[in-house]
JSON list of C-alpha atoms in Angstrom, two decimals:
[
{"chain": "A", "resi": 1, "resn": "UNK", "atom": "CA", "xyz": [-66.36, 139.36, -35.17]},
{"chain": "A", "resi": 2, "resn": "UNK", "atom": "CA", "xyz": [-65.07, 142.19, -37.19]},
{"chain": "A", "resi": 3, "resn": "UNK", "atom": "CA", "xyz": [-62.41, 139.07, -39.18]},
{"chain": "A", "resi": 4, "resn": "UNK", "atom": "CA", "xyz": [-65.57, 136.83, -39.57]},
{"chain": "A", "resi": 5, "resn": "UNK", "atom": "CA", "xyz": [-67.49, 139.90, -41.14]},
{"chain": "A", "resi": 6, "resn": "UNK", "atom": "CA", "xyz": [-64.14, 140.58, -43.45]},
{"chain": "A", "resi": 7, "resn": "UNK", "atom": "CA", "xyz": [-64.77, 136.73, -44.48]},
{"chain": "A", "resi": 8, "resn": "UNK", "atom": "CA", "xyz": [-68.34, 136.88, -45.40]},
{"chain": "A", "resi": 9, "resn": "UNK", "atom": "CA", "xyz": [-67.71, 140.49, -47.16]},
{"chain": "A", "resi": 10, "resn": "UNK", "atom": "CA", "xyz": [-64.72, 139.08, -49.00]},
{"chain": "A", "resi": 11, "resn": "UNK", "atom": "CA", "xyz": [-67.04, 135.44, -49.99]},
{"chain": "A", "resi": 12, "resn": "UNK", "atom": "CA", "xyz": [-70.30, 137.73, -51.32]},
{"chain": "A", "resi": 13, "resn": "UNK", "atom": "CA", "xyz": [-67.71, 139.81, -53.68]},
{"chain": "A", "resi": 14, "resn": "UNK", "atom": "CA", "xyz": [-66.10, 136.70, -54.91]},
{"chain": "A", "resi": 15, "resn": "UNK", "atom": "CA", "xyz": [-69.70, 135.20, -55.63]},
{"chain": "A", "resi": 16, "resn": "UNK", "atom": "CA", "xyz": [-70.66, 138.42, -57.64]},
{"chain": "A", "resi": 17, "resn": "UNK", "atom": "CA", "xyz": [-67.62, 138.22, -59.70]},
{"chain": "A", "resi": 18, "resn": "UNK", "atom": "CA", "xyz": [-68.47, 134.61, -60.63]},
{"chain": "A", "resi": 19, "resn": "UNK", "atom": "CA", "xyz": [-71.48, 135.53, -61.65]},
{"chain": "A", "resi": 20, "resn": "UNK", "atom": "CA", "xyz": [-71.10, 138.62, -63.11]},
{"chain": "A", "resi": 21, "resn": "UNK", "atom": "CA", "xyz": [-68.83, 136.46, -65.53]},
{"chain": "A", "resi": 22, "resn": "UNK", "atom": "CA", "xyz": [-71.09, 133.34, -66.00]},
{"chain": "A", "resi": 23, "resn": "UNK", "atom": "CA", "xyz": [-73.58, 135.78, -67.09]},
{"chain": "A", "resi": 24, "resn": "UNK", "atom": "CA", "xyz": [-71.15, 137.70, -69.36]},
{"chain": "A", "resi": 25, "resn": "UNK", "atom": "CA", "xyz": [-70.46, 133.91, -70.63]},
{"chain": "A", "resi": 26, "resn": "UNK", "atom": "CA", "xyz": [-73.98, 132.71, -71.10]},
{"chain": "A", "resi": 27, "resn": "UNK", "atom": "CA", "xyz": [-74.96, 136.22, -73.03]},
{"chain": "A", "resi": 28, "resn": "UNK", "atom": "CA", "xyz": [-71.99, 135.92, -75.61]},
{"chain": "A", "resi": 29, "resn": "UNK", "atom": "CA", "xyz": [-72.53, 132.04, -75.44]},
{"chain": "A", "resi": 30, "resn": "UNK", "atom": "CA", "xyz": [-75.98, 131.27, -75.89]},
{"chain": "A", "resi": 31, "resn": "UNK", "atom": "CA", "xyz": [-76.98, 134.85, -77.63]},
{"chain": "A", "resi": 32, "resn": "UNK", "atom": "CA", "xyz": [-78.56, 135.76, -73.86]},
{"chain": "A", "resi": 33, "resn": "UNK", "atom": "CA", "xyz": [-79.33, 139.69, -74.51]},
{"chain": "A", "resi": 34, "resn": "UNK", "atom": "CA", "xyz": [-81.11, 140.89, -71.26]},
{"chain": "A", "resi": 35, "resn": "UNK", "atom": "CA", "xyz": [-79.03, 141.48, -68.27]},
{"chain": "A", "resi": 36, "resn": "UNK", "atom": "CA", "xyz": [-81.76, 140.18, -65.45]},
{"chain": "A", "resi": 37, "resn": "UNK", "atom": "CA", "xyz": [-82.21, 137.07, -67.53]},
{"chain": "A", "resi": 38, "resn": "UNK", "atom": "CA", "xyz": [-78.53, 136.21, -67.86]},
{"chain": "A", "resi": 39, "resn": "UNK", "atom": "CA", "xyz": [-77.82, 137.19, -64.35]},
{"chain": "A", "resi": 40, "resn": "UNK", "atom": "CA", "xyz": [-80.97, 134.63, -63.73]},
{"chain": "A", "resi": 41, "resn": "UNK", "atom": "CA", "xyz": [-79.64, 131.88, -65.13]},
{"chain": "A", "resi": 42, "resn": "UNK", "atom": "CA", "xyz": [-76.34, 132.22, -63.97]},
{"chain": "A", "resi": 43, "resn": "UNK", "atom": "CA", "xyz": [-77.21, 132.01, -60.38]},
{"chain": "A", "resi": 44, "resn": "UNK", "atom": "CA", "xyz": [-78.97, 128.94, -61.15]},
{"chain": "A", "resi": 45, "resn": "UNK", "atom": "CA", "xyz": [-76.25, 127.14, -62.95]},
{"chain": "A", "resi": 46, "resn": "UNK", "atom": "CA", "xyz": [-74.18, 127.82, -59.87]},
{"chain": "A", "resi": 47, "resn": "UNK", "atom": "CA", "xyz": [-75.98, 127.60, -57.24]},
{"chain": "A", "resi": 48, "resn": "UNK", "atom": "CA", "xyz": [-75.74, 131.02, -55.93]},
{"chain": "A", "resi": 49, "resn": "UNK", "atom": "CA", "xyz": [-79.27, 132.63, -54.44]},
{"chain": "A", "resi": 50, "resn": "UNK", "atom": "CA", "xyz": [-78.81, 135.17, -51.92]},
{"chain": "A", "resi": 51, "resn": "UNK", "atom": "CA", "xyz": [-79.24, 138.78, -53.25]},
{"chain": "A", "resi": 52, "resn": "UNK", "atom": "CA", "xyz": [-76.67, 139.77, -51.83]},
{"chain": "A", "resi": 53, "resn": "UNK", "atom": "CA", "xyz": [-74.14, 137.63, -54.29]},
{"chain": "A", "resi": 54, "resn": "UNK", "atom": "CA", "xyz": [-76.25, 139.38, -57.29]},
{"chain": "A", "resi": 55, "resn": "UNK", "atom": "CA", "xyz": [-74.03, 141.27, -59.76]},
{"chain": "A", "resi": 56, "resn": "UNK", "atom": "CA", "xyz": [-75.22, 144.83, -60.66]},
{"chain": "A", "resi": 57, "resn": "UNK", "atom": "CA", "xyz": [-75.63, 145.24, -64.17]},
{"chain": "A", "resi": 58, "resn": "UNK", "atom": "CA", "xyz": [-72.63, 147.60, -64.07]},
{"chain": "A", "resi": 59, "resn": "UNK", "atom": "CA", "xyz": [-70.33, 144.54, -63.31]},
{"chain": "A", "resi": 60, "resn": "UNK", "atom": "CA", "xyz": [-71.91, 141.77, -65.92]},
{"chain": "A", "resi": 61, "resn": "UNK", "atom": "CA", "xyz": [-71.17, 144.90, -68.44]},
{"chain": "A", "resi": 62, "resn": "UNK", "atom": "CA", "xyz": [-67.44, 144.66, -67.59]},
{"chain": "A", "resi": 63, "resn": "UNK", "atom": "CA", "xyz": [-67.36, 141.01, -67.07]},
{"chain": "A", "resi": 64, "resn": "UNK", "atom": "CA", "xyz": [-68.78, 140.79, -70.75]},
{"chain": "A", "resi": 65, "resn": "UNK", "atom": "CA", "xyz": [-65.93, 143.64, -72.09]},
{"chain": "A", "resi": 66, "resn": "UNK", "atom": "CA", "xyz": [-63.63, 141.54, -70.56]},
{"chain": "A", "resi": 67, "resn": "UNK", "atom": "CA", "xyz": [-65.09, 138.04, -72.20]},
{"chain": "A", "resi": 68, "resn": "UNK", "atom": "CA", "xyz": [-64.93, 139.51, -75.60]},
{"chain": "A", "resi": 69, "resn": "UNK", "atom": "CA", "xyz": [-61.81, 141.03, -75.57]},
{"chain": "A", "resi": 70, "resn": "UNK", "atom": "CA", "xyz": [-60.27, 137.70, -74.24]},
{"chain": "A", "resi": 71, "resn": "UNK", "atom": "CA", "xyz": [-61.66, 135.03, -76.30]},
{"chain": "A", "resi": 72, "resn": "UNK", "atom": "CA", "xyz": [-63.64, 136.85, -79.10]},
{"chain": "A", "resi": 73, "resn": "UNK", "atom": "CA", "xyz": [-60.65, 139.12, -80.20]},
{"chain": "A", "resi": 74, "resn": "UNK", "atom": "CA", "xyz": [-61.02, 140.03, -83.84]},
{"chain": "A", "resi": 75, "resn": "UNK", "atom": "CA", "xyz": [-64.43, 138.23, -84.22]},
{"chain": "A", "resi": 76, "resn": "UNK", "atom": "CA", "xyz": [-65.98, 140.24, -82.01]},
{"chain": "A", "resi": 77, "resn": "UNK", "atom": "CA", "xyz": [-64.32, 143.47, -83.57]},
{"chain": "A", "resi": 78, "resn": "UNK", "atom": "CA", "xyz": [-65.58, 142.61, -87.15]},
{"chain": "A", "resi": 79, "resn": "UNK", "atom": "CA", "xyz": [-69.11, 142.11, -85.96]},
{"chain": "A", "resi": 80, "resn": "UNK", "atom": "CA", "xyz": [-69.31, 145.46, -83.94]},
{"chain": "A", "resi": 81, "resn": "UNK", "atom": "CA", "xyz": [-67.99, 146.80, -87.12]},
{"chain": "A", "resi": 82, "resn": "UNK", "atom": "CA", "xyz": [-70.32, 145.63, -89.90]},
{"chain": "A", "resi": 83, "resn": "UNK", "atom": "CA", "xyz": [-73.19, 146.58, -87.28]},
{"chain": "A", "resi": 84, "resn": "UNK", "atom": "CA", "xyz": [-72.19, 149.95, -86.69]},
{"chain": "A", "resi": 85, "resn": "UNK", "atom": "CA", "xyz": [-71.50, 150.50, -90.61]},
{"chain": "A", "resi": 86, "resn": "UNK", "atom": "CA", "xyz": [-75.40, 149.19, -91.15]},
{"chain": "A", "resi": 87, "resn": "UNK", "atom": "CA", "xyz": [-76.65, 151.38, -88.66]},
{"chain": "A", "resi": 88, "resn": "UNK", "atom": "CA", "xyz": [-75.14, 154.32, -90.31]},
{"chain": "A", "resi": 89, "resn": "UNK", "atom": "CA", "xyz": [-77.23, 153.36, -93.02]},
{"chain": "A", "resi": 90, "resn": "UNK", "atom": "CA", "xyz": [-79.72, 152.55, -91.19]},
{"chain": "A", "resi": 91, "resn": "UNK", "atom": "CA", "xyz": [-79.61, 156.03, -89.98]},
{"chain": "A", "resi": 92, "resn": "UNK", "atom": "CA", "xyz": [-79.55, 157.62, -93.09]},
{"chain": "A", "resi": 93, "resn": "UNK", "atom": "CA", "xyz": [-82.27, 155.67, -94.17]},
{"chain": "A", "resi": 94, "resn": "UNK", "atom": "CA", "xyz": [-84.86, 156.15, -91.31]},
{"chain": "A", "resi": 95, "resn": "UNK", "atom": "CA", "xyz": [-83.76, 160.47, -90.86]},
{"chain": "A", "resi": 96, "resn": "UNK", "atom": "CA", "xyz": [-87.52, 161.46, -91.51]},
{"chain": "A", "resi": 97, "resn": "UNK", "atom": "CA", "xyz": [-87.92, 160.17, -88.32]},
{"chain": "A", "resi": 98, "resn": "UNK", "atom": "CA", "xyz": [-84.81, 161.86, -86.36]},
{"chain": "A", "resi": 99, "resn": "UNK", "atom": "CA", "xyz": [-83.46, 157.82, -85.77]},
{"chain": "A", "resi": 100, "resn": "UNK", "atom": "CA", "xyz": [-80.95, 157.61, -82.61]},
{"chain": "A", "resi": 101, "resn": "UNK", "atom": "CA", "xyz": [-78.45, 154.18, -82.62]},
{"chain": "A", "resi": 102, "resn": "UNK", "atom": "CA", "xyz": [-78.69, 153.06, -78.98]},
{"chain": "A", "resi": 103, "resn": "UNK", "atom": "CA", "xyz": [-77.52, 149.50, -77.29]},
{"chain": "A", "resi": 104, "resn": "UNK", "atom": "CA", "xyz": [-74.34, 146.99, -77.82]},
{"chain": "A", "resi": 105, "resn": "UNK", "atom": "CA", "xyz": [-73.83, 148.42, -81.16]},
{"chain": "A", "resi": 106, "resn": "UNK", "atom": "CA", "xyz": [-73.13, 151.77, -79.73]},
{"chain": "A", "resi": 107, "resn": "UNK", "atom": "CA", "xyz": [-71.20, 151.05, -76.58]},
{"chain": "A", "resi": 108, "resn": "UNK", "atom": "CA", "xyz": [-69.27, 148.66, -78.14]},
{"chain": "A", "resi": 109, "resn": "UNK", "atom": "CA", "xyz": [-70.38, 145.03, -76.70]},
{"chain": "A", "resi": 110, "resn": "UNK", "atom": "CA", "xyz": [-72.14, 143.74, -79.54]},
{"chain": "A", "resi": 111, "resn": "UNK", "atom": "CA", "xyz": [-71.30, 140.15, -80.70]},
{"chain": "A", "resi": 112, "resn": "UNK", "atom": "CA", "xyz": [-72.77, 138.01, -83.90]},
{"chain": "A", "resi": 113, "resn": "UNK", "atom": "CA", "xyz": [-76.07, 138.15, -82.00]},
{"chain": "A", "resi": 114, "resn": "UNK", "atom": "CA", "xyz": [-76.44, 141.47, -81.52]},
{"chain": "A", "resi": 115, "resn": "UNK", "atom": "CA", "xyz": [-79.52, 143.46, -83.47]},
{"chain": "A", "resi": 116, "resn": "UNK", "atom": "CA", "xyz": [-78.96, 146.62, -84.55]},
{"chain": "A", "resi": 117, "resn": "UNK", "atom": "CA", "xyz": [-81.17, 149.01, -82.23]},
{"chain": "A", "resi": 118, "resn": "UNK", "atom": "CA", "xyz": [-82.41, 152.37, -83.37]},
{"chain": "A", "resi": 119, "resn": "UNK", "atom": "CA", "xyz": [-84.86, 154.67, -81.82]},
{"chain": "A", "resi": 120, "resn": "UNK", "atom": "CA", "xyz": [-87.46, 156.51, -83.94]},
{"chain": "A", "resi": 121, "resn": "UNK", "atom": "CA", "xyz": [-89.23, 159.23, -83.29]},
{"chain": "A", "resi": 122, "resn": "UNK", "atom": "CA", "xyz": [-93.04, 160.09, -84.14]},
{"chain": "A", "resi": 123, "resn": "UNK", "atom": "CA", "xyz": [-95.93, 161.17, -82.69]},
{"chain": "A", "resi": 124, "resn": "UNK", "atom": "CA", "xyz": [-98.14, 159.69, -85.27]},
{"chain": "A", "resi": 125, "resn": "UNK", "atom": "CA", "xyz": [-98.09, 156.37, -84.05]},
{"chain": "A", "resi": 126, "resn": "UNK", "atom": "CA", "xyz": [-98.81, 154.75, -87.61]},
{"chain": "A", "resi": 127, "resn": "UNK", "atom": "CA", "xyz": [-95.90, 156.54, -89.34]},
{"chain": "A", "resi": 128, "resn": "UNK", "atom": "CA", "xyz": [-93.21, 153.98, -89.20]},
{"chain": "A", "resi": 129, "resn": "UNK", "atom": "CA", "xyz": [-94.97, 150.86, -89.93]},
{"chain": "A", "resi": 130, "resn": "UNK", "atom": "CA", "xyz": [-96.58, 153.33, -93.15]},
{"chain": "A", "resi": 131, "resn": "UNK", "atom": "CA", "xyz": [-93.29, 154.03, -93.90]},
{"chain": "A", "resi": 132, "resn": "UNK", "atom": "CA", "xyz": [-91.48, 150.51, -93.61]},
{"chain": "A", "resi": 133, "resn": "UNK", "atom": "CA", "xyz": [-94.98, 149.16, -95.93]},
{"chain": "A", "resi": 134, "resn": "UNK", "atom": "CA", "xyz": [-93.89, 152.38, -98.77]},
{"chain": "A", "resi": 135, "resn": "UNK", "atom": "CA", "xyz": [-90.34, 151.03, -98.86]},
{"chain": "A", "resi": 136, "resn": "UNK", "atom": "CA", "xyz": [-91.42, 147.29, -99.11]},
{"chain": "A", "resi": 137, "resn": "UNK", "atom": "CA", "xyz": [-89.59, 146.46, -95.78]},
{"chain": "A", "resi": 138, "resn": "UNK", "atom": "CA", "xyz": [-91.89, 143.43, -93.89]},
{"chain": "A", "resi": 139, "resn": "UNK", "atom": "CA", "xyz": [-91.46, 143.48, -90.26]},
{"chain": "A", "resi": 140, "resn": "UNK", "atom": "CA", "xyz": [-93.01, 142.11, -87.48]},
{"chain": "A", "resi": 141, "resn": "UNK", "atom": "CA", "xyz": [-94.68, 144.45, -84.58]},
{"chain": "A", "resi": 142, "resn": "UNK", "atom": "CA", "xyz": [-93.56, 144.14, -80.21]},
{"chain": "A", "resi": 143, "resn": "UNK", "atom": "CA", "xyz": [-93.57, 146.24, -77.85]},
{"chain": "A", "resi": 144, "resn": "UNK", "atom": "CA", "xyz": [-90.98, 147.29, -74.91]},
{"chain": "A", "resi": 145, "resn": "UNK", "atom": "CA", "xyz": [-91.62, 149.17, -71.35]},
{"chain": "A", "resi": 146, "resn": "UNK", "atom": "CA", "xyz": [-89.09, 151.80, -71.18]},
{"chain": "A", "resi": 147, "resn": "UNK", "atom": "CA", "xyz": [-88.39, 154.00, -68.06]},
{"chain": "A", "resi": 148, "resn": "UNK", "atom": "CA", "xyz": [-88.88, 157.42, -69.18]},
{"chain": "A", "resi": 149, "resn": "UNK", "atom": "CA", "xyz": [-87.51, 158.95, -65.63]},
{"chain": "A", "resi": 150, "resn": "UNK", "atom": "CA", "xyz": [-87.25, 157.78, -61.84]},
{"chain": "A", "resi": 151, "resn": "UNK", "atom": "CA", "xyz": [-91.03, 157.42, -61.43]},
{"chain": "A", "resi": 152, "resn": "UNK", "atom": "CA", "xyz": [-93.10, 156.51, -65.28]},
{"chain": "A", "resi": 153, "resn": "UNK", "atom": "CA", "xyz": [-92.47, 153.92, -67.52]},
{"chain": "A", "resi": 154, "resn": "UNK", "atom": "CA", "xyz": [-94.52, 153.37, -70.68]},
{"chain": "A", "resi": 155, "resn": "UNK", "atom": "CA", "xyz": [-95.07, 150.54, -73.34]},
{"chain": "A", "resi": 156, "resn": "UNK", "atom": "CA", "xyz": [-93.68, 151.57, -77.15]},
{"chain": "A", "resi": 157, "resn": "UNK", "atom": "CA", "xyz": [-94.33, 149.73, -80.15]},
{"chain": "A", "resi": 158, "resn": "UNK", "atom": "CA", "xyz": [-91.04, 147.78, -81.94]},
{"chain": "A", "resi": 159, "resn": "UNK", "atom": "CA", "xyz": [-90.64, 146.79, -85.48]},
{"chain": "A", "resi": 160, "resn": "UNK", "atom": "CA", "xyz": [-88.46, 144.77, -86.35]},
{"chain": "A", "resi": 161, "resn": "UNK", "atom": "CA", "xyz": [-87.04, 143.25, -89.54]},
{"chain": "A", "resi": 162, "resn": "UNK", "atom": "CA", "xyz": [-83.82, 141.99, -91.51]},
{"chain": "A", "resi": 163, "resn": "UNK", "atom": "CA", "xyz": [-81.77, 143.34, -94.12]},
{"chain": "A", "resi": 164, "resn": "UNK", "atom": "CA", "xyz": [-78.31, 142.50, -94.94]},
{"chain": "A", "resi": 165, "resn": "UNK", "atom": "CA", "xyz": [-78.21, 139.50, -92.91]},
{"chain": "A", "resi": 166, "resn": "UNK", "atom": "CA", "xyz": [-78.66, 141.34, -89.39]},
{"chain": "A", "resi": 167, "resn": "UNK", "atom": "CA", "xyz": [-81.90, 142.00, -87.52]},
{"chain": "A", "resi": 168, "resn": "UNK", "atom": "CA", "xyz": [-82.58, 145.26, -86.96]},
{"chain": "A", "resi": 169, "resn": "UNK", "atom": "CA", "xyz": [-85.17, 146.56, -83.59]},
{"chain": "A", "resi": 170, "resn": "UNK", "atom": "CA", "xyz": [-86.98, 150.03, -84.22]},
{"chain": "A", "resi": 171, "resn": "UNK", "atom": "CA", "xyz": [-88.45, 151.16, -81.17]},
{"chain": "A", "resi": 172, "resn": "UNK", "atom": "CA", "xyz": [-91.34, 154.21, -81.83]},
{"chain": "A", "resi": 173, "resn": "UNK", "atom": "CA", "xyz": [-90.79, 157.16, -79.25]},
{"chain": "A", "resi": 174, "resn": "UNK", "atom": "CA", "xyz": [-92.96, 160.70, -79.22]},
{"chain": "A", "resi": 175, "resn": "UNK", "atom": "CA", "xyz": [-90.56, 163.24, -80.12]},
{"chain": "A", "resi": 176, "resn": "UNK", "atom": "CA", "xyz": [-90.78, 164.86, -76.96]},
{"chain": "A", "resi": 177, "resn": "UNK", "atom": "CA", "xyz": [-88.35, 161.78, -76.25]},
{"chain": "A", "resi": 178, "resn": "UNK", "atom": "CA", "xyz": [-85.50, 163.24, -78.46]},
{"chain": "A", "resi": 179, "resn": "UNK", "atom": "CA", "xyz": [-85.04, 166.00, -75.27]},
{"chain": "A", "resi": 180, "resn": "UNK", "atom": "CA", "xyz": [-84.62, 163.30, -73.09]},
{"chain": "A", "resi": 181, "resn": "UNK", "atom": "CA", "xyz": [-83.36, 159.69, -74.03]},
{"chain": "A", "resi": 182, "resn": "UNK", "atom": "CA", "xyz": [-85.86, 156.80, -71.65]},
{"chain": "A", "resi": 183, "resn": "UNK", "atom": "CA", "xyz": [-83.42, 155.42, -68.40]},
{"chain": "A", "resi": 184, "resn": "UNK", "atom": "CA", "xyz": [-80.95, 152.85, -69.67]},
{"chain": "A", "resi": 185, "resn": "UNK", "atom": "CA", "xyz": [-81.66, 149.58, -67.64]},
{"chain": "A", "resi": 186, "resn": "UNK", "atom": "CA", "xyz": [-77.92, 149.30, -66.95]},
{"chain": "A", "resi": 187, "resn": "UNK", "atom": "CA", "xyz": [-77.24, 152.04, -65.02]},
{"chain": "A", "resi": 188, "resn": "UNK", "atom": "CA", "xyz": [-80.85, 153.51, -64.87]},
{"chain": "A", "resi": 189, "resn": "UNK", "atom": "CA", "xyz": [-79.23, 156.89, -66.23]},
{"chain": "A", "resi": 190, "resn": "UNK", "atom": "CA", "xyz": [-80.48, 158.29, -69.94]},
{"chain": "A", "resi": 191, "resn": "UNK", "atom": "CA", "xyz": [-79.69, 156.13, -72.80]},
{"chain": "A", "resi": 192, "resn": "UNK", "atom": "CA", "xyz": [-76.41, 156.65, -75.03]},
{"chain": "A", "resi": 193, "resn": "UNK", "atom": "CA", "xyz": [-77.63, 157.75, -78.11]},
{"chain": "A", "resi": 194, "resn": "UNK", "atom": "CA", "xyz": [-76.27, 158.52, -81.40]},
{"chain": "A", "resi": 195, "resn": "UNK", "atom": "CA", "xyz": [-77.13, 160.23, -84.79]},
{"chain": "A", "resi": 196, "resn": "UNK", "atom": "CA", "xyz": [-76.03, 159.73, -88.04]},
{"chain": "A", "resi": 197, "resn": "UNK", "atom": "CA", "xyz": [-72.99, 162.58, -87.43]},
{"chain": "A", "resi": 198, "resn": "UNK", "atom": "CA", "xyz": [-71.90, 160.87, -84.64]},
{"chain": "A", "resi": 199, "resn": "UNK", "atom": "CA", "xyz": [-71.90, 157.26, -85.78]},
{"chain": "A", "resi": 200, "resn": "UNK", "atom": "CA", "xyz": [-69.83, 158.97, -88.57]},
{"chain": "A", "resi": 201, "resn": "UNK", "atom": "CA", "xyz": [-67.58, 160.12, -86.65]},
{"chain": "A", "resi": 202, "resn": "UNK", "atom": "CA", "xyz": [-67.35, 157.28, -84.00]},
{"chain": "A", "resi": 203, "resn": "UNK", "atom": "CA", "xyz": [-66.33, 155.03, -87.19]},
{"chain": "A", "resi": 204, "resn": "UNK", "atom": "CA", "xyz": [-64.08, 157.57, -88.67]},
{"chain": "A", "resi": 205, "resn": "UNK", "atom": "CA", "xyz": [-62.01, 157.41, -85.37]},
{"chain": "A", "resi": 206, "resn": "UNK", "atom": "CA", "xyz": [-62.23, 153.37, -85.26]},
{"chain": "A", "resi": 207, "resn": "UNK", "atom": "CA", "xyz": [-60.60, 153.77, -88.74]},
{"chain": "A", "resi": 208, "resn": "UNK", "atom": "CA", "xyz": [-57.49, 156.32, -87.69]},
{"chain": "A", "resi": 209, "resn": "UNK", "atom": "CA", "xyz": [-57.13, 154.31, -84.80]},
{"chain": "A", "resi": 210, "resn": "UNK", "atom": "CA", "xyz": [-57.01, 150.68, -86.80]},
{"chain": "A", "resi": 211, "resn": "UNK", "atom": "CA", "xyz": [-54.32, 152.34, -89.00]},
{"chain": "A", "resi": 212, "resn": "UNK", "atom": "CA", "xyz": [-52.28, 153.56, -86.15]},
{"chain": "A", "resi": 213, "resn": "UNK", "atom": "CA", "xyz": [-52.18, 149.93, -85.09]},
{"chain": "A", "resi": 214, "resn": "UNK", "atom": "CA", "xyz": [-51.03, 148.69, -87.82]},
{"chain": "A", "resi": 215, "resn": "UNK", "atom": "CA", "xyz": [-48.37, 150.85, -88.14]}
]
């Protein structure tokens, strides 16, 4: 009994590694961007549909660190780069509005595909798109449910809109949201966030450490 259970525990953790990295492939492969929806179609294509075979979000996170390093390499390197230099700008840009850099471009898993995700933050709900119309910036209006802690979730408006070839995704938050960042749906802790200063920095450190490696 206690070997057969070994076997079946040993099976489900093989099955969630498979998937965790047909998910990772299918998001860097065919621009996938949500977790639940890669994870989705991953089971699918293999055939996999008990539960209990279902990656956590965690693990597709690794599995995709893991794609990119191995068969993006320097491609994948360049693009985080330009993104995180636009968001800086980005930053700069949108600093009435106290703008955060969240997502891939921050933690470092953004690809080709990946938008540029900032989070603004008004409580005059008509401020940004104002703002975007003053500065001759057309972009088109969404939403997104955020968790804001363990028990409410909301709907925020998104603008988003192109510039310099990349798409970049503004979601509107009251500034009471600055004090604490809405549940990441990774690891349903706060959001990573970072300002201007610390993009800065993050890219100043990128740039010692590229030189050290070269020499």
């Amino acid at each position: 009994m206690h070997r057969a259970r070994q076997h079946a525990e040993t099976r489900t953790r093989e099955r969630r590694r498979r998937l965790a990295h047909e998910a990772a492939r299918m998001m860097v492969e065919g621009g996938i961007r949500d977790f639940h929806q890669a994870k989705l179609k991953a089971a699918d294509r293999l055939g996999i549909h008990d539960d209990a075979s279902l990656p956590r979000n965690r693990e597709i996170e690794d599995a995709l660190r893991e794609y990119q390093r191995l068969f993006l390499g320097e491609a994948q390197a360049d693009a985080l780069h330009t993104r995180r230099e636009a968001a800086l700008r980005a930053l700069e840009f949108f600093a009435p509005f106290d703008a955060r850099l969240v997502g891939p471009v921050l933690d470092g898993t953004a690809d080709a595909n990946s938008p540029v995700a900032l989070q603004l933050y008004s409580d005059d709900p008509d401020a940004v798109p104002r703002f975007l119309e003053e500065h001759d910036v057309p972009a088109d209006a969404r939403s997104r449910r955020l968790r804001l802690d363990r028990v409410r979730s909301d709907d925020f408006p998104v603008w988003l809109f192109s510039a310099e070839g990349l798409t970049f995704d503004l979601t509107v938050l009251p500034r009471l949201a600055l004090r604490q960042a809405p549940l990441s749906s990774i690891d349903e802790k706060p959001m990573a966030r970072a300002s201007a200063a610390q993009l800065r920095q993050l890219l100043t450190e990128e740039e010692i450490a590229g030189h050290q490696g070269r020499d």
